[in-house]
CSV table of N, CA and C in Angstrom, one decimal:
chain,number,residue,atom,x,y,z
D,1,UNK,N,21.0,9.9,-5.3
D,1,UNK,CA,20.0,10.8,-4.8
D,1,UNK,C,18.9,11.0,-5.9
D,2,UNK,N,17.6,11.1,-5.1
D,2,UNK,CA,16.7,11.4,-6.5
D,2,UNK,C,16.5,12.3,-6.7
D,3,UNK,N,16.0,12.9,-7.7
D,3,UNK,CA,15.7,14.0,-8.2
D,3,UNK,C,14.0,14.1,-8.0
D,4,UNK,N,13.6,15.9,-8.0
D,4,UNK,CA,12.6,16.0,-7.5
D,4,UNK,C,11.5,15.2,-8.3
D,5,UNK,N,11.6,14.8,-9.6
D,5,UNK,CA,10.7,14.9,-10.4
D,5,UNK,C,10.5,12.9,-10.0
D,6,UNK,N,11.6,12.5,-10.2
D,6,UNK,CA,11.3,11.0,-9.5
D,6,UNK,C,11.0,10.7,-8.0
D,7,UNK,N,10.2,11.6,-7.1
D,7,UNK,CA,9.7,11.8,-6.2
D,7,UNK,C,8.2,12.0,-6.2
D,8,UNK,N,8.2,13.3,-7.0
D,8,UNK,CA,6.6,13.4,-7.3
D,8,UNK,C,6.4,12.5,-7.5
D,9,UNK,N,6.8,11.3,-9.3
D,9,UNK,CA,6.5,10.7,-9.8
D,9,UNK,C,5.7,9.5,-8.9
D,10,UNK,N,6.8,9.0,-8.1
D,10,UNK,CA,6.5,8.1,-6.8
D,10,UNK,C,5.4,8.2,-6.4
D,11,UNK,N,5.1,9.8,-5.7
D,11,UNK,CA,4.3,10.0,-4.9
D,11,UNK,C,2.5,9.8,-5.9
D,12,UNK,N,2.7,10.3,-7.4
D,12,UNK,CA,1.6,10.3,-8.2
D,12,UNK,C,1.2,8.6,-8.1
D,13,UNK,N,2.2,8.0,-8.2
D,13,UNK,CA,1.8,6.3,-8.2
D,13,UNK,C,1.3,5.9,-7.5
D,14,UNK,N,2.0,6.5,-6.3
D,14,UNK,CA,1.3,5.7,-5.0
D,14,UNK,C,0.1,5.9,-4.5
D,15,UNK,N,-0.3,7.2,-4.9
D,15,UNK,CA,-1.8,7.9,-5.0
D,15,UNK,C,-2.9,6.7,-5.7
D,16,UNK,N,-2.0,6.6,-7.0
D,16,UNK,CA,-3.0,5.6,-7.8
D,16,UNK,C,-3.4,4.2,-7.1
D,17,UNK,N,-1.9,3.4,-6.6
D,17,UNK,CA,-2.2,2.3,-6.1
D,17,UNK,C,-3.2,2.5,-4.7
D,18,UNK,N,-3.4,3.3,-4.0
D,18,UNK,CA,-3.7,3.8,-2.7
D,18,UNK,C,-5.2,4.0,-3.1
D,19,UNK,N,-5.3,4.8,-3.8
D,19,UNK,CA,-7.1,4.9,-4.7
D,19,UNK,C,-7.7,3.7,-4.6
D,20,UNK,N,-8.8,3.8,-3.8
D,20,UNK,CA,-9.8,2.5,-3.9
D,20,UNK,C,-10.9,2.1,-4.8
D,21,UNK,N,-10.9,3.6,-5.7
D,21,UNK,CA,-11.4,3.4,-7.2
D,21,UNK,C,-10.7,2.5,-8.1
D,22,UNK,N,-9.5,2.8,-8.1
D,22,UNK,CA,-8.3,1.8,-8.8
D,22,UNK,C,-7.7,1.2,-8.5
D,23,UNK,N,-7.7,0.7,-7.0
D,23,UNK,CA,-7.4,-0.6,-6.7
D,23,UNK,C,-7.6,-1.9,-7.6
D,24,UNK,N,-8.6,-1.8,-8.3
D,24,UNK,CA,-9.1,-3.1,-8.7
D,24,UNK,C,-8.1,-3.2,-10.6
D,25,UNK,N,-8.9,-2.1,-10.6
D,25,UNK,CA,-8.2,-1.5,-12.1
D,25,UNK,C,-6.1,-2.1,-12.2
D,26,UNK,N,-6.1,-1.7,-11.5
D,26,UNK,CA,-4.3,-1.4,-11.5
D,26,UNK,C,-3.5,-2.8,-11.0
D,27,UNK,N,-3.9,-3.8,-12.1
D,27,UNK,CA,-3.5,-5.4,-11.9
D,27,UNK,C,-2.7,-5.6,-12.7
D,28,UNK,N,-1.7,-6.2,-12.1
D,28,UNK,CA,-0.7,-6.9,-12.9
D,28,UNK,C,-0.9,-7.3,-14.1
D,29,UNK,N,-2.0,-8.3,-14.1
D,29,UNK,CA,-2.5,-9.1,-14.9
D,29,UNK,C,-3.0,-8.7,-16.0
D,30,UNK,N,-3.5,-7.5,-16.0
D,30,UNK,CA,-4.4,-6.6,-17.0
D,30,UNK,C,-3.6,-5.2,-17.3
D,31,UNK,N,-2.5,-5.2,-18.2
D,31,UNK,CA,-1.4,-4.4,-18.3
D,31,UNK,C,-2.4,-3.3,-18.8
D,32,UNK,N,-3.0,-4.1,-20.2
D,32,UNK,CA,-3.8,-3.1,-21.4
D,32,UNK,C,-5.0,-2.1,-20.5
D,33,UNK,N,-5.5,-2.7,-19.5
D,33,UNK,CA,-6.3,-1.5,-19.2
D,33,UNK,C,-6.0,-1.2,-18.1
D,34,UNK,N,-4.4,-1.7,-17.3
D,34,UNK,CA,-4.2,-0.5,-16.3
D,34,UNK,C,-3.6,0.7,-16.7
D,35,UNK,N,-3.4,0.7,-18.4
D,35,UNK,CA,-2.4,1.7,-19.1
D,35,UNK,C,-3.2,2.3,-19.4
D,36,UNK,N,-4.4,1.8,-19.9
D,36,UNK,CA,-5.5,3.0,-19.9
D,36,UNK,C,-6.1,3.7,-19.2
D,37,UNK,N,-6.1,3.5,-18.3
D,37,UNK,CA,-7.1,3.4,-17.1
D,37,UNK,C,-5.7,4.8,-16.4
D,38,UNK,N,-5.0,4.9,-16.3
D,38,UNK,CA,-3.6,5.6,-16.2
D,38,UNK,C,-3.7,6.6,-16.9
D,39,UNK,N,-3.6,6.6,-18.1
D,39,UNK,CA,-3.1,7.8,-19.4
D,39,UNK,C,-4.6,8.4,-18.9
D,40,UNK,N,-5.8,7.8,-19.0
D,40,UNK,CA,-7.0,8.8,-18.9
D,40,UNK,C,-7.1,9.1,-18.0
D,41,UNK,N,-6.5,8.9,-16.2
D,41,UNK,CA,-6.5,9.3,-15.1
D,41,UNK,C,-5.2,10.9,-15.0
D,42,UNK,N,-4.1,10.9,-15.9
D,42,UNK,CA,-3.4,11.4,-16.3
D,42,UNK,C,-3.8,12.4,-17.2
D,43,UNK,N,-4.7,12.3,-18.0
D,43,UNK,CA,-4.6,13.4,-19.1
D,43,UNK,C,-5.9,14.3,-18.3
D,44,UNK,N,-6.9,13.4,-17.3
D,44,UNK,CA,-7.6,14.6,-17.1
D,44,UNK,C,-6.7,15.4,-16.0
D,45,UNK,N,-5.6,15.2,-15.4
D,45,UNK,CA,-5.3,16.1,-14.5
D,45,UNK,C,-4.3,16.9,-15.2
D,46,UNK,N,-4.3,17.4,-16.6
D,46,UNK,CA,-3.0,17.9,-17.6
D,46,UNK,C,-2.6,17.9,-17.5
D,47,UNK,N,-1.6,16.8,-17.2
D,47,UNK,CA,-0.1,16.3,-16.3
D,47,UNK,C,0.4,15.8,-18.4
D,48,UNK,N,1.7,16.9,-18.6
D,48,UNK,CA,2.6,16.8,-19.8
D,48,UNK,C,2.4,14.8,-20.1
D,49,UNK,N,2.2,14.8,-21.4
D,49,UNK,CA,2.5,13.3,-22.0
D,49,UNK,C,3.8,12.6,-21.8
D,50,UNK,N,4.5,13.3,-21.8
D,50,UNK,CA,6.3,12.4,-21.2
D,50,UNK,C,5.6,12.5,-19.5
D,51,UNK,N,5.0,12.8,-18.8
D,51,UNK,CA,5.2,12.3,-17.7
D,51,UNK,C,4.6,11.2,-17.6
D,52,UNK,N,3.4,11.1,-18.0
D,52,UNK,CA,2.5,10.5,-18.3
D,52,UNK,C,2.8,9.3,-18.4
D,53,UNK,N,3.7,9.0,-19.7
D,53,UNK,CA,4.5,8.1,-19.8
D,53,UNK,C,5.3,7.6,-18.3
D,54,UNK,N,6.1,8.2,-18.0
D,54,UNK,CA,6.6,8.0,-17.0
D,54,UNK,C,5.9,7.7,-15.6
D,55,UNK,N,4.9,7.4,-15.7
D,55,UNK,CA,4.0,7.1,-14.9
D,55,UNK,C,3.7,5.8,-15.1
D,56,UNK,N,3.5,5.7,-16.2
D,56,UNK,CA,2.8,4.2,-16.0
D,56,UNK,C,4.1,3.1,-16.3
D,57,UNK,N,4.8,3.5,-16.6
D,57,UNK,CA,6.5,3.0,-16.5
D,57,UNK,C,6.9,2.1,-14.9
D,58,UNK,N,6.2,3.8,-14.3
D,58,UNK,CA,6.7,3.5,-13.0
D,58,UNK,C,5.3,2.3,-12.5
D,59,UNK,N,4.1,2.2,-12.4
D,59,UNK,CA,3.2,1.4,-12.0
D,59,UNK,C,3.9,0.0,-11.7
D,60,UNK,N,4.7,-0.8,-12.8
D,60,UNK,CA,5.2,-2.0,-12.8
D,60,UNK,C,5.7,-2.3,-11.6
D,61,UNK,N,7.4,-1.7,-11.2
D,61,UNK,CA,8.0,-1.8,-10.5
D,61,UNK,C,7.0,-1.8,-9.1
D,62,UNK,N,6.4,-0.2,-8.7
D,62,UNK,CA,5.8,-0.5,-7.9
D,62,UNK,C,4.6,-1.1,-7.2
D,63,UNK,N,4.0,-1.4,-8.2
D,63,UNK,CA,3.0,-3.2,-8.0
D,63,UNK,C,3.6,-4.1,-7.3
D,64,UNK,N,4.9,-4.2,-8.0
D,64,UNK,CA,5.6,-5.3,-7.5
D,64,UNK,C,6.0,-5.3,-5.7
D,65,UNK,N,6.2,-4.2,-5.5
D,65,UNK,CA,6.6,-3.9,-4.3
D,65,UNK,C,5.3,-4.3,-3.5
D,66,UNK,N,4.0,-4.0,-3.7
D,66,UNK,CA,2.8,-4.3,-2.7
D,66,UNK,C,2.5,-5.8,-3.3
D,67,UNK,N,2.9,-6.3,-4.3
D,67,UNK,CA,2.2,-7.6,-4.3
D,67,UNK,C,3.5,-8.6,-3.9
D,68,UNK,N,4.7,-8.1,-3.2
D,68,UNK,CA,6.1,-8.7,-2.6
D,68,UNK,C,5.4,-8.6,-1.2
D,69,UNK,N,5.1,-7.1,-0.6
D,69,UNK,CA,4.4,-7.1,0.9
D,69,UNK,C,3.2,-8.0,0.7
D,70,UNK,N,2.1,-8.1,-0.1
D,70,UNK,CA,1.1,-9.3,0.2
D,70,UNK,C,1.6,-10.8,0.0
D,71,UNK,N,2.1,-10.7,-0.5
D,71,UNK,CA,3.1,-12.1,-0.4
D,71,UNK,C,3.7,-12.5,0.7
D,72,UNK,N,4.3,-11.7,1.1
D,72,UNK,CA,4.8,-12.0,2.8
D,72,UNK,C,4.2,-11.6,3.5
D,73,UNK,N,2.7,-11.3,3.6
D,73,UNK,CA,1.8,-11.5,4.9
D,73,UNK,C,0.7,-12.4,4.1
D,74,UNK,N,0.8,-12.8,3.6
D,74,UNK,CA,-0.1,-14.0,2.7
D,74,UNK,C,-1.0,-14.9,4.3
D,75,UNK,N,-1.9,-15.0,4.0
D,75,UNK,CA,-3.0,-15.4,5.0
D,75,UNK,C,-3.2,-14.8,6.5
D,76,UNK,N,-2.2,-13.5,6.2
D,76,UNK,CA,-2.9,-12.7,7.8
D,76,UNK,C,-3.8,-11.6,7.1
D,77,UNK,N,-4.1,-11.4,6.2
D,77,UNK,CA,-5.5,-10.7,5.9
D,77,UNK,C,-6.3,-11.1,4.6
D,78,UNK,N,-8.0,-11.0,5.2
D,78,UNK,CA,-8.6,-11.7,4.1
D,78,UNK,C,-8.8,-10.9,2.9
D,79,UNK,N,-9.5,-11.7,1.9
D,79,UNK,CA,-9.6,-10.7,0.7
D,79,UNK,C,-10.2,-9.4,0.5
D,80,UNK,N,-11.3,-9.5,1.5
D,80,UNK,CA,-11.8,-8.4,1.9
D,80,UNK,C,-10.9,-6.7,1.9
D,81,UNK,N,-9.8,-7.4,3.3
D,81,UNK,CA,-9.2,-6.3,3.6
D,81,UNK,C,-7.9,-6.2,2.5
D,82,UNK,N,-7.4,-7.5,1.9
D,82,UNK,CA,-6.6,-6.8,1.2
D,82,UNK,C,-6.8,-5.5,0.1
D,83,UNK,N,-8.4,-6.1,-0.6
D,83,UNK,CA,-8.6,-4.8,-1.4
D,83,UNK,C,-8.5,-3.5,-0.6
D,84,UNK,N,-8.5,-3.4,0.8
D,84,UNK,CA,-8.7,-1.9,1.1
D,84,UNK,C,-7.3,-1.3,1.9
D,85,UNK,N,-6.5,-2.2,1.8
D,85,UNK,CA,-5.3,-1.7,2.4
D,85,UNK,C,-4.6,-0.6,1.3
D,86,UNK,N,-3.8,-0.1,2.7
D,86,UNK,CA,-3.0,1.5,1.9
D,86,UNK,C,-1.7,1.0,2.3
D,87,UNK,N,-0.6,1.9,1.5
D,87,UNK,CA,0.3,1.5,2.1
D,87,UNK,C,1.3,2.7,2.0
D,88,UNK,N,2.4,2.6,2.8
D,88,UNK,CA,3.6,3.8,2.9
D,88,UNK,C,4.9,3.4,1.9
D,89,UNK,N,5.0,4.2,1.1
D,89,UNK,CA,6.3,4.3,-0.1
D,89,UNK,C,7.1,5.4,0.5
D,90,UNK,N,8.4,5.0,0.8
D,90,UNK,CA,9.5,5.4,0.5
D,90,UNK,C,9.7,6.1,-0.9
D,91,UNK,N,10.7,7.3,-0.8
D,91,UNK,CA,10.6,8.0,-2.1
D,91,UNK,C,10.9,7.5,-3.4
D,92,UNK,N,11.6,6.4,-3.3
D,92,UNK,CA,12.9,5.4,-4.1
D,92,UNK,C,11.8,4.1,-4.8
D,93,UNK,N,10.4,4.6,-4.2
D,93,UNK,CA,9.0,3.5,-5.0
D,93,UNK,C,8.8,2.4,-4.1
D,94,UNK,N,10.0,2.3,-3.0
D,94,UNK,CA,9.5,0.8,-2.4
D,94,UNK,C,8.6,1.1,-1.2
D,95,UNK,N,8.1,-0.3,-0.8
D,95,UNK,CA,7.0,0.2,0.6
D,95,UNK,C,7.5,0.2,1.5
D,96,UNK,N,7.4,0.8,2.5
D,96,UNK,CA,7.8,1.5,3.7
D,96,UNK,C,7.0,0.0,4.7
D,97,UNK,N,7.5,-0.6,4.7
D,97,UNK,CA,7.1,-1.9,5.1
D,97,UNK,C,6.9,-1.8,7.3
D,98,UNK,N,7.5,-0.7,7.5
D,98,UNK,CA,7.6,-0.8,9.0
D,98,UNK,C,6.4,0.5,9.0
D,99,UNK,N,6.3,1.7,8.3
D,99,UNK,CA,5.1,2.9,8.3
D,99,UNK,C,3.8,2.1,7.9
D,100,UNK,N,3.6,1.1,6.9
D,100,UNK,CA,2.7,0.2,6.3
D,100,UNK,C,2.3,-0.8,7.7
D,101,UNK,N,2.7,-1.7,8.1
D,101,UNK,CA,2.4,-2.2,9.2
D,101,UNK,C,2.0,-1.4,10.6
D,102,UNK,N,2.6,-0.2,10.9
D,102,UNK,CA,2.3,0.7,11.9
D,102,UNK,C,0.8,1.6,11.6
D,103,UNK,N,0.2,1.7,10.3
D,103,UNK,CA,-1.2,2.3,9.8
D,103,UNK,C,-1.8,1.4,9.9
D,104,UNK,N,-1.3,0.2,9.5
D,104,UNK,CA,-2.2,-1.0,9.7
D,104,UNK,C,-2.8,-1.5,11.2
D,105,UNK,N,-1.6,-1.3,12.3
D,105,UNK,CA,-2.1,-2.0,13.7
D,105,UNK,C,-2.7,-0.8,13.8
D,106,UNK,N,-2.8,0.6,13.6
D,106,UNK,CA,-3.4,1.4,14.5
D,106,UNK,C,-4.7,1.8,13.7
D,107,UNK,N,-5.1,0.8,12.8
D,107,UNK,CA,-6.2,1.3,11.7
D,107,UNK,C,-7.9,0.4,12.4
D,108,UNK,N,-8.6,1.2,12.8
D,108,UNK,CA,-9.7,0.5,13.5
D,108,UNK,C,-10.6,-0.4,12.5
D,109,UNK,N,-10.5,-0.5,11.2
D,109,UNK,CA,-11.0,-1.1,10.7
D,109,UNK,C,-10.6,-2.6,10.3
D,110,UNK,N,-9.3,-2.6,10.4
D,110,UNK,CA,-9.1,-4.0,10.9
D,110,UNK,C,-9.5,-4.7,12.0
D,111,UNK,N,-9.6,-6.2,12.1
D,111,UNK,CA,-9.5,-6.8,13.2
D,111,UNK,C,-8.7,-6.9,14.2
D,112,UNK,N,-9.3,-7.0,15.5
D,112,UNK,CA,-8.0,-7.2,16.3
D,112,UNK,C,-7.1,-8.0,16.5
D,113,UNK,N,-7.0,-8.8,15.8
D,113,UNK,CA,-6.8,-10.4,15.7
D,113,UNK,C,-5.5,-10.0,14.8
D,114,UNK,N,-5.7,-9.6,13.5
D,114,UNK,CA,-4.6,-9.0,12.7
D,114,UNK,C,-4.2,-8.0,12.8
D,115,UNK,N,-4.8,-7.2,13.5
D,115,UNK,CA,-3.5,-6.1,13.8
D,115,UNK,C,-2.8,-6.5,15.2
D,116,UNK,N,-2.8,-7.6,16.2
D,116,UNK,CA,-2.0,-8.0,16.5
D,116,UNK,C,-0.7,-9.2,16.0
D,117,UNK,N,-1.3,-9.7,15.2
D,117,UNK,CA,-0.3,-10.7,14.5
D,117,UNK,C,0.5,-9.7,13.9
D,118,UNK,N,0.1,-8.2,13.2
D,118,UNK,CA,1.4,-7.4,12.4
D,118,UNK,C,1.9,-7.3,14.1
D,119,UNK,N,1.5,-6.6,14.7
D,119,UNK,CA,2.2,-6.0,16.1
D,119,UNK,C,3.5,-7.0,16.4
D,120,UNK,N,3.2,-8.2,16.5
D,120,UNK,CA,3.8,-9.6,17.2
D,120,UNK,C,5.3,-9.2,15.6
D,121,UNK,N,5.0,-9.0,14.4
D,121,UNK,CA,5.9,-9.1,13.6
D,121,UNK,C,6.4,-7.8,13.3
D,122,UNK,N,6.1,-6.8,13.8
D,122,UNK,CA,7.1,-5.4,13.8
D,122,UNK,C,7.5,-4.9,14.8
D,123,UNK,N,7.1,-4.9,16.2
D,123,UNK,CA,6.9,-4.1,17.1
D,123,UNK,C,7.5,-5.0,18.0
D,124,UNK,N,8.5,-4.8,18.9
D,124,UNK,CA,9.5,-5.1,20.2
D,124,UNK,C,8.3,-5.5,21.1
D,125,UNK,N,9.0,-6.4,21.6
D,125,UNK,CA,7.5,-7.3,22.3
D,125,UNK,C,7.5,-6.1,23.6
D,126,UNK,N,7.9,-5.6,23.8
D,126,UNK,CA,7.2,-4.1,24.8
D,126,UNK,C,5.9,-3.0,24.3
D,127,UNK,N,6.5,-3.0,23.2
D,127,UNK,CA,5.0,-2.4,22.2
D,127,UNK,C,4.2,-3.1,22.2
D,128,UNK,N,4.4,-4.3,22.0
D,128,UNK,CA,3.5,-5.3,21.7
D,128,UNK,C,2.8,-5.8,22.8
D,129,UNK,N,3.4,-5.4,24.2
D,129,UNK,CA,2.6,-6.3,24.9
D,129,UNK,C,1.7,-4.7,25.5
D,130,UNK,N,2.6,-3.7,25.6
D,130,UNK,CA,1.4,-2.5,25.7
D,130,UNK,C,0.2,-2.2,24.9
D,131,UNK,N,0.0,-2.9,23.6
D,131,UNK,CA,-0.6,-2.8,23.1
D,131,UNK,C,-2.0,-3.4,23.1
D,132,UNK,N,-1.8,-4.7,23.5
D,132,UNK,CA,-2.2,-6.5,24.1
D,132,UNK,C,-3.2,-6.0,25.2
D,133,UNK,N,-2.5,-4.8,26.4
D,133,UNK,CA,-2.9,-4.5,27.4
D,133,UNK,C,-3.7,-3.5,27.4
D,134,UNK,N,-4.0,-2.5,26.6
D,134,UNK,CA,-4.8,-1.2,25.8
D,134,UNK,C,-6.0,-2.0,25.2
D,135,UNK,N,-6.2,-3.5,25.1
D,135,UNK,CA,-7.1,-4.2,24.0
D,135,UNK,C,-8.2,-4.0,25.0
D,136,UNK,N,-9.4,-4.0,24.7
D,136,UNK,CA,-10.8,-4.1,25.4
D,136,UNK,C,-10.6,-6.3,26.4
D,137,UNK,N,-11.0,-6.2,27.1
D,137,UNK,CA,-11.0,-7.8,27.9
D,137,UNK,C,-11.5,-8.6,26.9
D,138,UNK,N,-12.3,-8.3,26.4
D,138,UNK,CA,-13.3,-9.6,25.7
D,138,UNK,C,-12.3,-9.8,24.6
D,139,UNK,N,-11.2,-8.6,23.5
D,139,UNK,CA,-10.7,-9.3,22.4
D,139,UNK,C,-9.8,-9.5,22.9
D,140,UNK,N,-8.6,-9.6,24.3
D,140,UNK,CA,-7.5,-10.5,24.6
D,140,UNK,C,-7.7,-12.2,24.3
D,141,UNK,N,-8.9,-12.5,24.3
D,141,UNK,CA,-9.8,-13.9,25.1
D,141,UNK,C,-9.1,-14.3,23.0
């Protein structure tokens, strides 16, 4: 079971990754200034330094989790939309991979083209085909 404080924690992360200010910031690849970029996101909200810590602890693991989900939908969204995707975490840091896909088909800012391919891959082809049938005529074509 978690404890409350590894829940906030989660939830403070996922805020960060979810931020389309720091989307860009918060890369794998760029440890040194996502830790900065973190601690000064952190100290102006006078969130204690051991949490702080604990915070950017946690960033790693859950990076991994959204760049595991862009990995396995690798070429159903362009780069575009991947910088602007949000996604749903589970308390335990990982993504909520079936809430994540369900904000995604019902998100008007994607295409309808890709939010039927997630639909075809989460959703019981009864959803999916009520959904198909809700489409305006011209985007069935």
């Amino acid at each position: 079971m978690l404890t409350l404080k590894e829940i906030i924690l989660v939830k403070l992360v996922a805020g960060y990754i979810n931020d389309s200010d720091s989307g860009e910031i918060i890369n794998p690849t760029k440890d040194e200034i996502c830790e900065k970029f973190i601690r000064k996101r952190t100290s102006s909200l006078d969130i204690p330094l051991t949490l702080q810590e604990d915070i950017v602890v946690l960033i790693k693991p859950i990076q991994s989790e959204v760049f595991n989900f862009m990995r396995d939908h690798d070429e159903i969204f362009t780069e575009e939309q991947e910088c602007s995707l949000k996604f749903c975490f589970n308390a335990d840091g990982t993504v909520d991979r079936v809430k994540t896909a369900d904000l995604l088909i019902h998100s008007e800012w994607l295409d309808v083209q890709t939010r039927f391919v997630l639909a075809c891959q989460y959703w019981c082809c009864w959803d999916v085909l009520a959904f198909f049938k809700k489409l305006h005529e011209s985007a069935r074509e």
